[in-house]
Short mmCIF file of C-alpha atoms in Angstrom, two decimals:
data_model
loop_
_atom_site.label_atom_id
_atom_site.label_comp_id
_atom_site.label_asym_id
_atom_site.label_seq_id
_atom_site.Cartn_x
_atom_site.Cartn_y
_atom_site.Cartn_z
CA MET A 30 22.12 76.29 20.88
CA LYS A 31 18.32 76.17 21.03
CA PHE A 32 16.21 73.74 19.01
CA LYS A 33 12.92 74.94 17.61
CA ALA A 34 10.15 72.41 18.24
CA ASP A 35 8.27 73.26 15.01
CA GLU A 36 11.43 72.64 12.90
CA ILE A 37 12.02 69.23 14.51
CA ALA A 38 8.34 68.35 14.01
CA SER A 39 8.46 69.28 10.30
CA VAL A 40 11.59 67.16 9.72
CA ILE A 41 10.00 64.15 11.43
CA GLN A 42 6.77 64.74 9.45
CA LYS A 43 8.75 64.74 6.13
CA GLU A 44 10.62 61.55 7.09
CA ILE A 45 7.32 59.80 7.86
CA GLU A 46 5.86 60.91 4.50
CA ASP A 47 8.93 59.71 2.55
CA PHE A 48 9.13 56.38 4.37
CA LYS A 49 8.46 53.37 2.18
CA GLY A 50 8.19 50.01 3.84
CA GLN A 51 10.36 47.45 2.06
CA ILE A 52 11.00 43.87 3.03
CA GLU A 53 14.14 42.22 1.71
CA THR A 54 14.13 38.46 1.83
CA ALA A 55 17.25 36.41 1.36
CA GLU A 56 17.66 32.72 1.90
CA VAL A 57 20.61 31.97 4.18
CA GLY A 58 22.58 28.73 3.99
CA ARG A 59 25.88 27.41 5.33
CA VAL A 60 29.13 26.40 3.68
CA VAL A 61 29.86 22.69 4.23
CA GLU A 62 32.95 22.36 2.02
CA VAL A 63 35.41 24.87 0.54
CA GLY A 64 38.66 24.73 -1.43
CA ASP A 65 40.31 25.30 -4.83
CA GLY A 66 37.90 28.06 -5.82
CA ILE A 67 34.68 26.13 -5.15
CA ALA A 68 32.32 25.73 -2.22
CA ARG A 69 29.35 23.52 -1.37
CA ALA A 70 26.47 24.97 0.59
CA VAL A 71 23.31 23.57 2.15
CA GLY A 72 20.09 25.41 2.98
CA LEU A 73 19.78 27.26 -0.36
CA SER A 74 16.75 25.34 -1.63
CA SER A 75 15.41 28.24 -3.75
CA ALA A 76 18.78 29.20 -5.36
CA MET A 77 18.77 29.30 -9.17
CA ALA A 78 21.42 28.19 -11.66
CA GLY A 79 23.66 31.14 -12.54
CA GLU A 80 22.43 33.17 -9.53
CA MET A 81 24.89 35.32 -7.64
CA VAL A 82 25.31 34.51 -3.94
CA GLU A 83 27.17 36.38 -1.22
CA PHE A 84 29.43 34.93 1.48
CA SER A 85 29.55 36.42 4.99
CA ASN A 86 32.90 38.15 4.24
CA GLY A 87 31.43 39.98 1.21
CA THR A 88 32.93 37.71 -1.49
CA ASN A 89 30.58 36.83 -4.34
CA GLY A 90 29.92 33.38 -5.74
CA LEU A 91 28.03 31.87 -8.65
CA CYS A 92 25.64 28.91 -8.42
CA PHE A 93 27.22 26.34 -10.73
CA ASN A 94 25.89 22.91 -9.73
CA MET A 95 22.33 22.37 -8.53
CA GLU A 96 22.35 19.08 -6.61
CA GLU A 97 19.66 17.31 -4.59
CA ASN A 98 20.93 18.24 -1.14
CA SER A 99 23.50 20.98 -1.81
CA VAL A 100 24.52 23.73 -4.22
CA GLY A 101 27.97 23.79 -5.86
CA ILE A 102 29.24 27.38 -5.94
CA ILE A 103 32.26 28.82 -7.76
CA ILE A 104 33.91 31.54 -5.68
CA LEU A 105 34.62 34.79 -7.54
CA GLY A 106 37.48 36.12 -5.47
CA ASP A 107 39.75 35.05 -2.64
CA TYR A 108 38.49 31.69 -1.36
CA LEU A 109 41.17 31.41 1.36
CA ASN A 110 39.15 33.63 3.74
CA ILE A 111 36.02 31.46 3.51
CA GLN A 112 35.63 28.79 6.18
CA GLU A 113 33.33 25.82 6.62
CA GLY A 114 30.26 26.90 8.56
CA ASP A 115 30.25 30.45 7.13
CA GLU A 116 26.89 31.92 6.24
CA ILE A 117 25.94 32.39 2.60
CA LYS A 118 22.88 34.18 1.24
CA THR A 119 21.11 34.38 -2.11
CA THR A 120 20.81 37.74 -3.92
CA GLY A 121 18.09 36.95 -6.48
CA GLN A 122 20.33 38.44 -9.20
CA LEU A 123 22.28 37.08 -12.13
CA LEU A 124 26.02 37.72 -12.19
CA SER A 125 26.60 41.13 -13.81
CA VAL A 126 29.44 43.53 -14.58
CA PRO A 127 29.51 47.35 -14.64
CA VAL A 128 29.34 48.79 -18.17
CA GLY A 129 29.53 52.25 -19.70
CA GLU A 130 31.82 54.88 -21.19
CA ALA A 131 33.75 55.12 -17.90
CA MET A 132 35.25 51.68 -18.59
CA ILE A 133 37.15 52.88 -21.68
CA GLY A 134 40.88 53.26 -21.09
CA ARG A 135 40.84 51.13 -17.95
CA VAL A 136 42.36 47.81 -16.90
CA ILE A 137 39.83 45.80 -14.88
CA ASP A 138 39.27 42.33 -13.46
CA PRO A 139 36.33 40.18 -14.73
CA LEU A 140 34.06 41.62 -12.02
CA GLY A 141 34.72 45.21 -13.13
CA ASN A 142 37.10 46.19 -10.32
CA PRO A 143 39.93 48.51 -11.46
CA LEU A 144 43.48 47.08 -11.55
CA ASP A 145 45.32 50.11 -12.95
CA GLY A 146 45.49 52.30 -9.82
CA LYS A 147 43.55 55.13 -11.52
CA GLY A 148 40.78 55.24 -8.94
CA PRO A 149 37.24 53.83 -8.89
CA ILE A 150 35.16 53.43 -12.05
CA VAL A 151 32.04 55.58 -11.73
CA THR A 152 29.18 54.04 -13.67
CA SER A 153 25.62 53.24 -12.63
CA GLU A 154 24.83 50.73 -15.38
CA ARG A 155 25.36 46.99 -15.18
CA ARG A 156 24.79 44.16 -17.62
CA PRO A 157 24.41 40.40 -17.01
CA VAL A 158 27.57 38.44 -17.83
CA GLU A 159 25.53 35.78 -19.69
CA THR A 160 22.86 36.94 -22.14
CA PRO A 161 21.24 35.20 -25.13
CA ALA A 162 22.91 35.84 -28.50
CA PRO A 163 20.96 37.89 -31.09
CA GLY A 164 18.67 35.72 -33.21
CA VAL A 165 18.87 35.30 -36.99
CA ALA A 166 16.19 37.96 -37.60
CA ASP A 167 18.12 40.47 -35.46
CA ARG A 168 21.24 40.22 -37.64
CA GLN A 169 22.34 41.39 -41.04
CA PRO A 170 25.04 39.93 -43.33
CA VAL A 171 28.67 40.79 -42.61
CA LYS A 172 29.70 43.19 -45.38
CA GLU A 173 31.65 46.00 -43.74
CA PRO A 174 35.42 45.40 -43.43
CA LEU A 175 37.27 45.59 -40.13
CA GLN A 176 40.74 46.61 -41.26
CA THR A 177 43.54 44.88 -39.34
CA GLY A 178 46.34 46.87 -40.97
CA ILE A 179 48.13 43.59 -41.71
CA LYS A 180 48.63 43.04 -45.46
CA ALA A 181 48.52 39.23 -45.32
CA VAL A 182 45.25 39.26 -43.34
CA ASP A 183 43.36 42.03 -45.14
CA ALA A 184 44.33 40.61 -48.54
CA MET A 185 43.80 36.86 -48.02
CA THR A 186 41.73 36.25 -44.85
CA PRO A 187 39.72 39.47 -44.48
CA ILE A 188 37.72 40.15 -41.33
CA GLY A 189 34.32 41.84 -41.42
CA ARG A 190 32.50 43.70 -38.66
CA GLY A 191 30.40 41.13 -36.83
CA GLN A 192 32.60 38.18 -37.87
CA ARG A 193 34.32 35.59 -35.63
CA GLU A 194 37.83 34.91 -36.93
CA LEU A 195 39.96 32.45 -34.99
CA ILE A 196 43.70 33.08 -34.52
CA ILE A 197 45.33 29.70 -33.97
CA GLY A 198 48.88 28.40 -33.65
CA ASP A 199 51.55 27.12 -31.28
CA ARG A 200 52.83 29.29 -28.44
CA LYS A 201 55.23 32.08 -29.41
CA THR A 202 54.14 32.26 -33.05
CA GLY A 203 52.73 35.80 -32.92
CA LYS A 204 49.01 35.22 -32.18
CA THR A 205 48.73 38.11 -29.71
CA ALA A 206 50.77 40.31 -32.08
CA VAL A 207 48.13 39.93 -34.83
CA ALA A 208 45.36 40.87 -32.36
CA LEU A 209 47.29 43.87 -30.97
CA ASP A 210 48.07 45.22 -34.44
CA THR A 211 44.36 44.98 -35.24
CA ILE A 212 43.51 46.97 -32.08
CA ILE A 213 46.20 49.59 -32.83
CA ASN A 214 44.91 49.92 -36.41
CA GLN A 215 41.50 51.11 -35.10
CA LYS A 216 43.11 54.38 -33.95
CA GLY A 217 41.12 57.34 -35.21
CA GLY A 218 38.22 55.05 -36.16
CA ASP A 219 34.87 54.21 -34.57
CA VAL A 220 35.67 50.79 -33.05
CA ILE A 221 35.84 50.22 -29.27
CA CYS A 222 38.26 47.39 -28.47
CA ILE A 223 38.10 44.94 -25.56
CA TYR A 224 41.16 42.77 -24.88
CA VAL A 225 40.50 39.84 -22.54
CA ALA A 226 43.68 38.33 -21.08
CA CYS A 227 42.69 34.90 -19.79
CA GLY A 228 45.31 32.75 -18.05
CA GLN A 229 48.23 34.91 -19.23
CA ARG A 230 51.26 35.76 -17.10
CA SER A 231 50.91 39.11 -15.29
CA ALA A 232 54.10 40.31 -17.00
CA SER A 233 52.61 39.55 -20.45
CA VAL A 234 49.43 41.51 -19.64
CA ALA A 235 51.56 44.44 -18.42
CA GLN A 236 53.48 44.38 -21.73
CA VAL A 237 50.22 44.39 -23.71
CA VAL A 238 48.89 47.38 -21.75
CA GLU A 239 52.23 49.19 -22.19
CA ALA A 240 52.18 48.53 -25.97
CA LEU A 241 48.59 49.79 -26.25
CA GLU A 242 49.41 52.94 -24.25
CA ALA A 243 52.58 53.60 -26.28
CA ASN A 244 50.56 53.46 -29.51
CA GLY A 245 47.67 55.55 -28.19
CA ALA A 246 45.24 52.62 -28.32
CA MET A 247 44.10 52.74 -24.67
CA ASP A 248 42.00 55.81 -25.56
CA TYR A 249 39.41 53.46 -27.09
CA SER A 250 40.29 50.13 -25.43
CA ILE A 251 39.37 48.18 -22.30
CA VAL A 252 41.65 45.46 -20.90
CA ILE A 253 40.12 42.68 -18.79
CA SER A 254 42.76 40.72 -16.91
CA ALA A 255 42.35 37.28 -15.32
CA THR A 256 45.96 36.13 -15.06
CA ALA A 257 47.34 32.64 -14.43
CA SER A 258 47.65 33.50 -10.72
CA ASP A 259 43.94 34.36 -10.44
CA PRO A 260 41.46 31.66 -9.32
CA ALA A 261 39.97 29.43 -12.06
CA PRO A 262 36.45 30.94 -11.65
CA LEU A 263 37.71 34.39 -12.68
CA GLN A 264 39.51 32.93 -15.70
CA TYR A 265 36.30 31.12 -16.65
CA ILE A 266 34.02 34.21 -16.56
CA ALA A 267 36.54 36.70 -18.04
CA PRO A 268 35.55 36.21 -21.73
CA TYR A 269 31.83 36.46 -20.87
CA ALA A 270 32.49 39.72 -18.98
CA GLY A 271 34.30 41.07 -22.06
CA ALA A 272 31.36 40.09 -24.29
CA ALA A 273 28.89 41.79 -21.89
CA ILE A 274 30.84 45.08 -21.96
CA ALA A 275 31.08 44.91 -25.78
CA GLU A 276 27.33 44.18 -26.07
CA TYR A 277 26.50 47.34 -24.12
CA PHE A 278 28.18 49.42 -26.85
CA MET A 279 26.89 47.20 -29.67
CA TYR A 280 23.24 47.74 -28.68
CA GLN A 281 23.93 51.50 -28.72
CA GLY A 282 24.73 51.20 -32.44
CA LYS A 283 28.51 51.31 -31.97
CA HIS A 284 31.16 48.95 -33.34
CA THR A 285 33.27 46.80 -31.04
CA LEU A 286 36.14 44.33 -31.32
CA CYS A 287 36.64 41.60 -28.71
CA VAL A 288 39.92 39.69 -28.43
CA TYR A 289 39.81 36.56 -26.23
CA ASP A 290 43.43 35.67 -25.42
CA ASP A 291 43.12 32.78 -25.08
CA LEU A 292 40.19 30.37 -24.96
CA THR A 293 42.44 27.34 -24.41
CA LYS A 294 43.18 28.65 -20.90
CA GLN A 295 39.48 29.34 -20.34
CA ALA A 296 38.60 25.76 -21.32
CA GLN A 297 41.24 24.48 -18.90
CA ALA A 298 39.80 26.63 -16.09
CA TYR A 299 36.33 25.31 -16.90
CA ARG A 300 37.65 21.74 -16.88
CA GLN A 301 39.22 22.35 -13.46
CA LEU A 302 35.95 23.68 -12.03
CA SER A 303 33.92 20.87 -13.57
CA LEU A 304 36.19 18.13 -12.23
CA LEU A 305 36.16 19.70 -8.75
CA MET A 306 32.35 19.75 -8.96
CA ARG A 307 32.51 16.03 -9.89
CA ARG A 308 30.93 16.53 -13.30
CA PRO A 309 31.64 13.50 -15.50
CA PRO A 310 34.84 13.92 -17.55
CA GLY A 311 34.75 13.26 -21.29
CA ARG A 312 37.36 13.48 -24.04
CA GLU A 313 40.73 14.77 -22.70
CA ALA A 314 38.95 15.05 -19.31
CA TYR A 315 36.93 18.05 -20.50
CA PRO A 316 33.25 18.07 -19.49
CA GLY A 317 30.73 17.24 -22.21
CA ASP A 318 29.47 20.83 -22.48
CA VAL A 319 32.81 22.52 -23.15
CA PHE A 320 31.67 23.09 -26.76
CA TYR A 321 28.60 24.96 -25.47
CA CYS A 322 30.90 26.94 -23.17
CA HIS A 323 32.59 28.46 -26.24
CA SER A 324 29.65 28.48 -28.67
CA ARG A 325 27.40 30.58 -26.43
CA LEU A 326 30.26 33.06 -26.04
CA LEU A 327 31.17 33.39 -29.73
CA GLU A 328 27.55 33.39 -30.96
CA ARG A 329 27.18 36.78 -29.25
CA ALA A 330 29.36 38.33 -31.98
CA ALA A 331 27.01 39.83 -34.58
CA LYS A 332 26.24 42.65 -36.98
CA LEU A 333 22.84 43.89 -35.78
CA ASN A 334 20.14 44.95 -38.22
CA ALA A 335 19.14 48.59 -38.77
CA GLU A 336 16.14 48.38 -36.39
CA LEU A 337 18.51 47.52 -33.52
CA GLY A 338 20.93 50.30 -34.42
CA GLY A 339 23.30 48.48 -36.79
CA GLY A 340 26.02 48.04 -34.17
CA SER A 341 28.50 45.18 -34.39
CA MET A 342 30.70 43.00 -32.24
CA THR A 343 33.64 41.29 -33.92
CA ALA A 344 35.28 38.40 -32.05
CA LEU A 345 38.93 37.37 -32.42
CA PRO A 346 39.29 34.26 -30.25
CA ILE A 347 42.83 32.91 -29.83
CA ILE A 348 43.57 29.20 -29.45
CA GLU A 349 46.96 27.71 -28.62
CA THR A 350 47.84 24.38 -30.26
CA LEU A 351 50.43 21.83 -29.16
CA GLU A 352 52.96 20.89 -31.86
CA GLY A 353 50.62 22.20 -34.56
CA GLU A 354 47.86 19.74 -33.60
CA VAL A 355 44.90 21.55 -35.19
CA SER A 356 42.76 18.40 -34.95
CA ALA A 357 42.81 18.32 -31.10
CA TYR A 358 39.54 18.66 -29.17
CA ILE A 359 39.39 22.37 -28.27
CA PRO A 360 40.88 23.62 -31.61
CA THR A 361 38.35 21.64 -33.68
CA ASN A 362 35.53 22.83 -31.42
CA VAL A 363 36.37 26.51 -31.92
CA ILE A 364 37.17 26.10 -35.65
CA SER A 365 33.64 24.73 -36.14
CA ILE A 366 32.10 27.69 -34.26
CA THR A 367 34.01 30.51 -36.00
CA ASP A 368 33.77 31.98 -39.52
CA GLY A 369 37.33 31.16 -40.48
CA GLN A 370 40.81 30.94 -38.98
CA ILE A 371 44.24 32.50 -39.30
CA TYR A 372 46.76 29.70 -38.78
CA LEU A 373 50.24 30.77 -37.68
CA GLU A 374 52.96 28.25 -38.47
CA PRO A 375 56.10 27.89 -36.30
CA ASP A 376 58.33 26.94 -39.28
CA LEU A 377 57.43 30.15 -41.10
CA PHE A 378 57.84 32.19 -37.92
CA PHE A 379 61.35 30.89 -37.28
CA ALA A 380 62.22 31.34 -40.96
CA GLY A 381 61.56 35.07 -40.49
CA VAL A 382 58.18 35.21 -42.27
CA ARG A 383 56.20 37.36 -39.84
CA PRO A 384 53.23 37.35 -39.52
CA ALA A 385 53.72 33.58 -40.01
CA ILE A 386 50.39 32.99 -41.77
CA ASN A 387 49.97 29.65 -43.52
CA VAL A 388 47.82 30.58 -46.54
CA GLY A 389 46.86 26.95 -47.18
CA ILE A 390 45.04 26.35 -43.87
CA SER A 391 43.98 29.96 -43.15
CA VAL A 392 40.56 30.92 -44.49
CA SER A 393 37.83 33.53 -44.09
CA ARG A 394 34.32 32.26 -44.72
CA VAL A 395 33.10 35.82 -45.27
CA GLY A 396 35.81 36.39 -47.88
CA GLY A 397 35.52 39.20 -50.40
CA ASN A 398 32.34 40.52 -48.73
CA ALA A 399 34.60 41.88 -45.98
CA GLN A 400 36.96 43.69 -48.39
CA THR A 401 36.90 47.05 -50.09
CA LYS A 402 36.47 46.81 -53.88
CA ALA A 403 40.03 48.04 -54.39
CA MET A 404 41.53 45.31 -52.18
CA LYS A 405 39.28 42.66 -53.71
CA LYS A 406 40.53 43.62 -57.18
CA VAL A 407 44.26 43.58 -56.40
CA ALA A 408 44.31 40.57 -54.04
CA GLY A 409 41.96 38.29 -55.98
CA SER A 410 44.59 35.79 -57.13
CA LEU A 411 47.16 36.36 -54.37
CA ARG A 412 46.28 33.28 -52.33
CA LEU A 413 46.46 30.94 -55.35
CA ASP A 414 49.70 32.57 -56.53
CA LEU A 415 51.32 32.04 -53.12
CA ALA A 416 50.10 28.44 -52.90
CA ALA A 417 51.52 27.76 -56.41
CA PHE A 418 54.79 29.41 -55.36
CA ARG A 419 55.10 27.13 -52.30
CA GLU A 420 54.69 24.06 -54.53
CA LEU A 421 57.20 25.38 -57.06
CA GLU A 422 59.65 26.17 -54.26
CA ALA A 423 59.45 22.57 -53.00
CA PHE A 424 59.99 21.32 -56.56
CA ALA A 425 62.95 23.66 -57.16
CA GLN A 426 64.70 22.29 -54.05
CA LEU A 427 65.17 19.00 -55.90
CA GLY A 428 67.81 20.75 -58.02
CA THR A 429 65.93 20.40 -61.32
CA GLU A 430 66.71 22.99 -64.00
CA LEU A 431 63.77 25.34 -64.47
CA ASP A 432 62.59 27.08 -67.63
CA ALA A 433 62.58 30.88 -67.77
CA ALA A 434 58.82 31.28 -67.08
CA THR A 435 58.96 29.05 -63.98
CA GLN A 436 62.04 30.89 -62.73
CA ARG A 437 60.24 34.22 -63.16
CA GLN A 438 57.28 32.87 -61.18
CA LEU A 439 59.62 31.71 -58.42
CA ASP A 440 61.44 35.05 -58.31
CA ARG A 441 58.16 36.97 -58.03
CA GLY A 442 56.97 34.55 -55.32
CA TYR A 443 60.07 35.26 -53.22
CA ARG A 444 59.41 38.99 -53.56
CA MET A 445 55.73 38.64 -52.62
CA VAL A 446 56.71 36.71 -49.48
CA GLU A 447 59.08 39.59 -48.58
CA LEU A 448 56.36 42.11 -49.36
CA LEU A 449 53.85 40.43 -47.04
CA LYS A 450 56.27 40.53 -44.10
CA GLN A 451 55.38 43.27 -41.65
CA PRO A 452 56.96 44.48 -38.38
CA GLN A 453 54.85 44.44 -35.22
CA TYR A 454 52.98 47.61 -34.15
CA GLU A 455 53.19 48.99 -37.71
CA PRO A 456 49.72 48.44 -39.22
CA LEU A 457 49.25 49.91 -42.71
CA HIS A 458 46.37 52.01 -44.04
CA PHE A 459 44.25 50.04 -46.50
CA ALA A 460 45.23 52.34 -49.40
CA ASP A 461 48.93 51.65 -48.75
CA GLN A 462 48.18 47.92 -48.64
CA VAL A 463 46.39 48.14 -52.01
CA ILE A 464 49.33 50.02 -53.56
CA SER A 465 51.91 47.54 -52.14
CA ILE A 466 50.07 44.42 -53.25
CA TYR A 467 49.30 45.90 -56.68
CA ALA A 468 52.98 46.77 -57.16
CA GLY A 469 54.05 43.25 -56.12
CA THR A 470 51.53 41.29 -58.19
CA LYS A 471 52.08 43.44 -61.31
CA GLY A 472 55.85 42.94 -61.22
CA TYR A 473 57.07 46.40 -60.21
CA PHE A 474 59.45 44.82 -57.68
CA ASP A 475 60.78 42.14 -60.07
CA THR A 476 64.01 44.10 -60.67
CA VAL A 477 64.55 44.81 -56.95
CA PRO A 478 66.92 42.39 -55.14
CA VAL A 479 64.97 40.20 -52.66
CA ASN A 480 66.88 41.57 -49.64
CA GLN A 481 65.92 45.16 -50.62
CA VAL A 482 62.17 44.63 -51.15
CA ALA A 483 61.24 45.88 -47.65
CA ARG A 484 63.27 49.10 -48.13
CA ALA A 485 61.87 49.60 -51.63
CA GLU A 486 58.31 49.20 -50.35
CA LYS A 487 58.86 51.73 -47.58
CA GLU A 488 60.34 54.26 -50.01
CA MET A 489 57.55 53.59 -52.51
CA LEU A 490 54.81 54.29 -49.93
CA GLN A 491 56.62 57.48 -48.89
CA PHE A 492 56.89 58.50 -52.57
CA MET A 493 53.15 57.84 -53.10
CA ALA A 494 52.21 59.85 -49.98
CA ASP A 495 54.50 62.81 -50.73
CA GLU A 496 54.52 63.12 -54.51
CA LYS A 497 51.48 61.17 -55.75
CA SER A 498 49.02 61.89 -52.95
CA GLU A 499 46.18 62.46 -55.46
CA VAL A 500 46.33 58.77 -56.49
CA ARG A 501 46.38 57.59 -52.87
CA ASN A 502 43.53 59.96 -51.93
CA ALA A 503 41.44 58.73 -54.87
CA ILE A 504 41.72 55.15 -53.55
CA ILE A 505 40.84 56.28 -49.99
CA GLU A 506 37.79 58.29 -51.08
CA SER A 507 36.25 55.80 -53.53
CA LYS A 508 37.60 52.57 -51.93
CA GLU A 509 37.76 51.38 -55.54
CA LEU A 510 40.45 51.06 -58.18
CA SER A 511 38.80 52.61 -61.24
CA SER A 512 40.48 52.44 -64.64
CA GLU A 513 41.59 56.11 -64.37
CA THR A 514 43.04 55.58 -60.90
CA GLU A 515 44.72 52.37 -62.04
CA ASP A 516 46.35 54.15 -65.00
CA ALA A 517 47.61 56.90 -62.69
CA LEU A 518 48.90 54.27 -60.24
CA LYS A 519 50.73 52.40 -63.01
CA ALA A 520 52.43 55.62 -64.14
CA ALA A 521 53.42 56.49 -60.56
CA LEU A 522 54.81 53.01 -59.87
CA ALA A 523 56.77 52.98 -63.14
CA GLU A 524 58.27 56.36 -62.23
CA PHE A 525 59.26 55.10 -58.78
CA ARG A 526 60.73 51.86 -60.20
CA ASP A 527 62.95 53.80 -62.61
CA ARG A 528 64.04 56.19 -59.87
CA PHE A 529 64.83 53.37 -57.43
CA LYS A 530 66.75 51.49 -60.13
CA ALA A 531 68.78 54.60 -60.99
CA GLU A 532 69.57 55.26 -57.32
CA ALA A 533 70.62 51.63 -56.77
CA THR A 534 72.86 51.69 -59.87
CA GLY A 535 74.32 55.05 -58.86
CA GLY A 536 75.07 53.72 -55.40
CA LEU A 537 76.79 50.65 -56.84
CA VAL A 538 78.87 52.80 -59.24
CA GLY A 539 79.89 55.06 -56.35
CA GLU A 540 80.90 52.05 -54.22
CA THR A 541 82.94 50.59 -57.11
CA ALA A 542 84.77 53.88 -57.64
CA GLU A 543 85.60 54.13 -53.93
CA THR A 544 86.85 50.54 -53.88
CA ALA A 545 89.04 51.18 -56.94
#
């Protein structure tokens, strides 16, 4: 094969023309101490706080402590392969994660690496893990509801787009279940969901992913996993990575939902790192800035104003309490940062009331602003009615004889408690919730035996969807309960009540005849 001299000359000429001289400077230091997810390095005099550094084996680290003679670095990856004396160099960049549409439907680690075996994530855009929260002028009031599909939540502690609503309770009281139902309820909507599993067991994360896939929710969800077996640094940055990915969509004018499950584990990881870095311990051995650790994360949740696209990021942080101790350090910190809390009580959970929401302690500081007009109308007095029922129930246990009006109030209270129970992975459309709560509060279930309320509700919603769809559609379209719609709803509910009563009586007559 012959080479043509003029061709070679033209290629060399083009290479010379395209050549751009670039000088990359990086300060190189050495590791003097390593272990338990942290390292100390000397020789990095120009390193900045929060800067990303790179070890000689390719592992990344984050400048955490800036000391007089050394830099404390948290290692984002496997620290067992890093030795004393290894080289470490600065990158001049803040820690960032890949963002973009390609992330949707994937399970990733806090650095954006895929964990689901579905191949690499192809995206060119990145976003810093830590960014300032939008200022007051960049926000607008929270007025648009984020439907959870859970009757007890949407009726009594509603969540709005851009709100921060804490889910708090002991372990195994259904905190994750509330968050998952909320994610599943966004199906067919315009909300992108990010679930951050922080310090969970790998098996629990696998179950969450399986549940989301089974319900078709992974089509619009991203799962970030930093399990209990992962190093503390990854558990610490996981919620910030989730917020960064959500912010990318928010600033495009889209709506996002971020679930941080749970921030107790993140605080413990941060405490571990801080103690290893010899930061002074404070209350319960947490460092003094653990409040700031959570506040700068949750402040990033916002409803942006129209000039910035009107996107939103709703945060559902989860906090685990010990023996219902809501006044402990981390719970009180996060309660004071958020716009309300859903408190799940173990006693209610084990009594079969699920979701086990304690209406006395649970609150939404956005309130009726985050409800549709129809829901606001039917659920206005529900919280007070339930609180009064709980007091009456305690009084009735003393064995005192009750007058007829008090007994009626008690009986309706028992039925409302049954009505607010809801199986997991079965979120309800807001129109069905309005119909159910209206029927319960107006006494249409008063003649139904308590143990048959759940079946009656199911049949009623089926009846409304099949035979009275015009009433249901009117509520969906207007999101209001006008006087005409209310009259039609009353007629439909009365018809169903009579039919259900007749069927129940017929069934009992048939059973009696068979027995005889």
